[in-house]
Amino acid sequence: MKKWGFLLGVVIIIAIAVCVGISMFNMNNKPKNQINNTNTNNETILNQVNYSVTNDITVNTATNEEKISPNATLILKRKYKECGHTIKEYKRITDELVNLTQKELLEKNKDWGIEKFSNMELVLIKEVEGVCNEHYVLKEKDGVIAVYKIDKDTKEELEELTGISIEYLTENDKMEIQQGIMVYGREELNSILENYE
């Protein structure tokens, strides 16, 4: 009984395979003019699709303004009136800026001017009262060199005690430290402190 069921299954599988083989053979031996007609119809349809897509793109690009990409670089420049320095700050584009046009950006950010606008780079600039946060004074405090930061109101605020003793400095260096050495920028500050070490 099991043998008959097995044989019947094998016969059915063979019959299906023969039917599939015959239909594939018929497709491969189709007359060439029928194939060419099919290709011609497909090409015509493809050309129509390409034409309509091209027309849509042309119409859209003519009316689109440049917009801010989510991958754009944002540079904020603050120009300080009192010291005249311009400080750059690099930031990530926020979601609220993505896809804005130049006009929309101006409406949203009235405090900032636009120095450069493209889909991949946005540079905003504004003038700020006071001095930038890159001004320092080196002075003596408790026998060591102290770094004071000058805030926006030009007041000195202790930032750090360096641990560099003035005891071993030359007389000229000691006098300069007593009077206070004005320094601009972290790079220059580090360079001067290295010279005193």
CSV table of C-alpha atoms in Angstrom, one decimal:
chain,number,residue,atom,x,y,z
A,1,MET,CA,0.0,0.0,0.0
A,2,LYS,CA,2.8,2.4,0.9
A,3,LYS,CA,4.6,1.5,-2.4
A,4,TRP,CA,1.6,2.5,-4.4
A,5,GLY,CA,1.3,5.9,-2.7
A,6,PHE,CA,5.0,6.4,-3.3
A,7,LEU,CA,4.8,5.5,-6.9
A,8,LEU,CA,1.8,7.7,-7.4
A,9,GLY,CA,3.7,10.7,-5.9
A,10,VAL,CA,6.7,10.1,-8.2
A,11,VAL,CA,4.4,10.0,-11.3
A,12,ILE,CA,2.7,13.3,-10.3
A,13,ILE,CA,6.1,15.0,-9.9
A,14,ILE,CA,7.3,13.7,-13.2
A,15,ALA,CA,4.1,14.9,-14.9
A,16,ILE,CA,4.5,18.4,-13.4
A,17,ALA,CA,8.2,18.5,-14.5
A,18,VAL,CA,7.3,17.5,-18.1
A,19,CYS,CA,4.6,20.3,-18.3
A,20,VAL,CA,7.0,22.9,-17.0
A,21,GLY,CA,9.7,21.8,-19.5
A,22,ILE,CA,7.2,21.9,-22.5
A,23,SER,CA,6.0,25.4,-21.6
A,24,MET,CA,9.7,26.7,-21.3
A,25,PHE,CA,10.5,25.1,-24.6
A,26,ASN,CA,7.6,26.8,-26.3
A,27,MET,CA,8.6,30.2,-24.8
A,28,ASN,CA,12.2,29.9,-26.1
A,29,ASN,CA,11.1,28.9,-29.6
A,30,LYS,CA,8.6,31.7,-30.0
A,31,PRO,CA,8.9,33.5,-33.4
A,32,LYS,CA,11.3,36.4,-33.3
A,33,ASN,CA,8.9,39.0,-34.6
A,34,GLN,CA,6.6,38.4,-31.6
A,35,ILE,CA,9.5,39.0,-29.2
A,36,ASN,CA,10.5,42.2,-31.0
A,37,ASN,CA,7.0,43.5,-30.8
A,38,THR,CA,7.0,42.9,-27.1
A,39,ASN,CA,10.3,44.7,-26.7
A,40,THR,CA,9.1,47.6,-28.8
A,41,ASN,CA,6.0,48.0,-26.7
A,42,ASN,CA,8.1,47.9,-23.5
A,43,GLU,CA,10.5,50.5,-24.9
A,44,THR,CA,7.6,52.7,-25.8
A,45,ILE,CA,6.2,52.4,-22.3
A,46,LEU,CA,9.6,53.0,-20.8
A,47,ASN,CA,10.1,56.1,-23.0
A,48,GLN,CA,6.7,57.4,-21.9
A,49,VAL,CA,7.6,56.9,-18.2
A,50,ASN,CA,11.0,58.5,-18.7
A,51,TYR,CA,9.4,61.5,-20.4
A,52,SER,CA,6.9,62.0,-17.7
A,53,VAL,CA,9.5,61.7,-14.9
A,54,THR,CA,11.8,64.1,-16.7
A,55,ASN,CA,9.0,66.6,-17.1
A,56,ASP,CA,8.2,66.4,-13.4
A,57,ILE,CA,11.8,66.9,-12.3
A,58,THR,CA,12.2,69.8,-14.6
A,59,VAL,CA,9.1,71.5,-13.3
A,60,ASN,CA,10.1,70.9,-9.7
A,61,THR,CA,13.7,72.0,-9.9
A,62,ALA,CA,12.7,75.2,-11.6
A,63,THR,CA,10.5,76.2,-8.6
A,64,ASN,CA,12.7,74.7,-5.7
A,65,GLU,CA,14.9,77.0,-3.7
A,66,GLU,CA,18.1,75.7,-2.0
A,67,LYS,CA,17.3,74.2,1.4
A,68,ILE,CA,19.4,73.3,4.4
A,69,SER,CA,20.5,69.6,4.4
A,70,PRO,CA,20.4,67.6,7.7
A,71,ASN,CA,24.1,66.9,7.0
A,72,ALA,CA,25.1,70.5,6.6
A,73,THR,CA,27.7,72.2,8.7
A,74,LEU,CA,26.5,75.1,10.9
A,75,ILE,CA,29.0,77.8,11.9
A,76,LEU,CA,28.0,80.5,14.3
A,77,LYS,CA,30.3,83.6,14.3
A,78,ARG,CA,30.1,86.1,17.1
A,79,LYS,CA,31.9,89.4,16.6
A,80,TYR,CA,32.6,91.1,19.9
A,81,LYS,CA,32.3,94.9,19.7
A,82,GLU,CA,34.7,95.8,22.5
A,83,CYS,CA,37.7,93.5,21.5
A,84,GLY,CA,36.9,93.2,17.8
A,85,HIS,CA,37.5,89.4,17.9
A,86,THR,CA,35.3,87.0,16.0
A,87,ILE,CA,34.7,83.6,17.6
A,88,LYS,CA,33.5,80.6,15.5
A,89,GLU,CA,31.4,77.9,17.0
A,90,TYR,CA,30.7,74.7,15.0
A,91,LYS,CA,27.4,73.1,15.7
A,92,ARG,CA,25.1,70.3,14.4
A,93,ILE,CA,22.1,71.3,12.3
A,94,THR,CA,19.0,71.2,14.5
A,95,ASP,CA,15.8,69.6,13.3
A,96,GLU,CA,14.1,73.0,13.2
A,97,LEU,CA,16.6,74.2,10.6
A,98,VAL,CA,16.5,71.3,8.2
A,99,ASN,CA,14.8,72.0,4.9
A,100,LEU,CA,14.5,75.8,5.5
A,101,THR,CA,15.1,78.1,2.6
A,102,GLN,CA,17.2,81.3,3.1
A,103,LYS,CA,14.1,83.4,3.4
A,104,GLU,CA,12.5,81.1,6.0
A,105,LEU,CA,15.8,81.1,8.0
A,106,LEU,CA,15.9,84.9,8.1
A,107,GLU,CA,12.3,85.0,9.3
A,108,LYS,CA,13.1,82.5,12.1
A,109,ASN,CA,16.4,84.0,13.2
A,110,LYS,CA,16.1,87.7,13.1
A,111,ASP,CA,19.1,88.3,15.5
A,112,TRP,CA,21.5,86.6,13.1
A,113,GLY,CA,22.8,87.6,9.7
A,114,ILE,CA,23.6,85.1,7.0
A,115,GLU,CA,27.2,85.2,5.8
A,116,LYS,CA,26.9,82.0,3.7
A,117,PHE,CA,23.9,79.8,2.7
A,118,SER,CA,24.1,76.5,0.9
A,119,ASN,CA,22.5,73.2,1.4
A,120,MET,CA,25.8,71.8,2.9
A,121,GLU,CA,27.1,74.9,4.8
A,122,LEU,CA,25.4,77.6,6.8
A,123,VAL,CA,27.4,80.5,8.4
A,124,LEU,CA,25.4,82.8,10.7
A,125,ILE,CA,27.0,86.0,12.2
A,126,LYS,CA,26.0,88.6,14.8
A,127,GLU,CA,27.6,91.4,16.7
A,128,VAL,CA,27.8,91.0,20.5
A,129,GLU,CA,28.5,93.5,23.2
A,130,GLY,CA,31.6,93.1,25.4
A,131,VAL,CA,34.7,91.0,25.0
A,132,CYS,CA,35.0,87.4,23.8
A,133,ASN,CA,35.7,84.6,26.3
A,134,GLU,CA,39.3,84.2,25.0
A,135,HIS,CA,41.0,86.9,27.1
A,136,TYR,CA,43.2,86.0,30.0
A,137,VAL,CA,45.5,87.7,32.5
A,138,LEU,CA,48.5,86.0,34.1
A,139,LYS,CA,49.2,87.3,37.6
A,140,GLU,CA,50.9,86.2,40.8
A,141,LYS,CA,48.7,84.7,43.6
A,142,ASP,CA,50.0,83.0,46.7
A,143,GLY,CA,53.5,82.7,45.2
A,144,VAL,CA,52.3,80.9,42.0
A,145,ILE,CA,51.2,82.0,38.5
A,146,ALA,CA,47.4,82.3,38.4
A,147,VAL,CA,45.2,82.5,35.3
A,148,TYR,CA,42.4,85.0,35.4
A,149,LYS,CA,39.7,85.0,32.7
A,150,ILE,CA,38.2,88.3,31.7
A,151,ASP,CA,34.4,88.1,31.5
A,152,LYS,CA,32.1,90.0,29.3
A,153,ASP,CA,32.0,92.9,31.8
A,154,THR,CA,35.9,93.0,31.7
A,155,LYS,CA,36.1,91.8,35.2
A,156,GLU,CA,38.8,89.3,36.2
A,157,GLU,CA,37.7,85.9,37.5
A,158,LEU,CA,40.2,83.4,38.8
A,159,GLU,CA,40.2,80.4,36.5
A,160,GLU,CA,43.1,78.3,37.8
A,161,LEU,CA,46.2,78.3,40.0
A,162,THR,CA,48.9,76.8,37.8
A,163,GLY,CA,51.3,75.5,40.4
A,164,ILE,CA,54.2,77.3,38.7
A,165,SER,CA,56.2,79.1,41.4
A,166,ILE,CA,57.3,82.6,40.6
A,167,GLU,CA,60.3,82.0,43.0
A,168,TYR,CA,62.4,80.5,40.2
A,169,LEU,CA,61.5,83.0,37.4
A,170,THR,CA,63.9,85.7,36.2
A,171,GLU,CA,63.5,89.2,37.7
A,172,ASN,CA,62.1,90.5,34.4
A,173,ASP,CA,59.5,87.7,34.3
A,174,LYS,CA,58.5,88.3,37.9
A,175,MET,CA,57.9,92.0,37.1
A,176,GLU,CA,55.7,91.1,34.1
A,177,ILE,CA,53.7,88.7,36.2
A,178,GLN,CA,53.3,91.3,39.0
A,179,GLN,CA,51.9,93.8,36.4
A,180,GLY,CA,49.8,91.2,34.7
A,181,ILE,CA,50.4,89.6,31.3
A,182,MET,CA,47.4,90.0,28.9
A,183,VAL,CA,46.9,86.9,26.7
A,184,TYR,CA,44.5,86.2,23.9
A,185,GLY,CA,43.4,82.7,23.2
A,186,ARG,CA,43.9,79.3,24.8
A,187,GLU,CA,46.8,78.4,22.5
A,188,GLU,CA,48.8,81.5,23.4
A,189,LEU,CA,48.1,80.9,27.1
A,190,ASN,CA,49.4,77.3,27.0
A,191,SER,CA,52.5,78.4,25.1
A,192,ILE,CA,53.3,81.1,27.7
A,193,LEU,CA,52.7,78.8,30.6
A,194,GLU,CA,55.0,76.1,29.0
A,195,ASN,CA,57.8,78.7,28.8
A,196,TYR,CA,57.5,79.4,32.5
A,197,GLU,CA,57.6,75.7,33.5
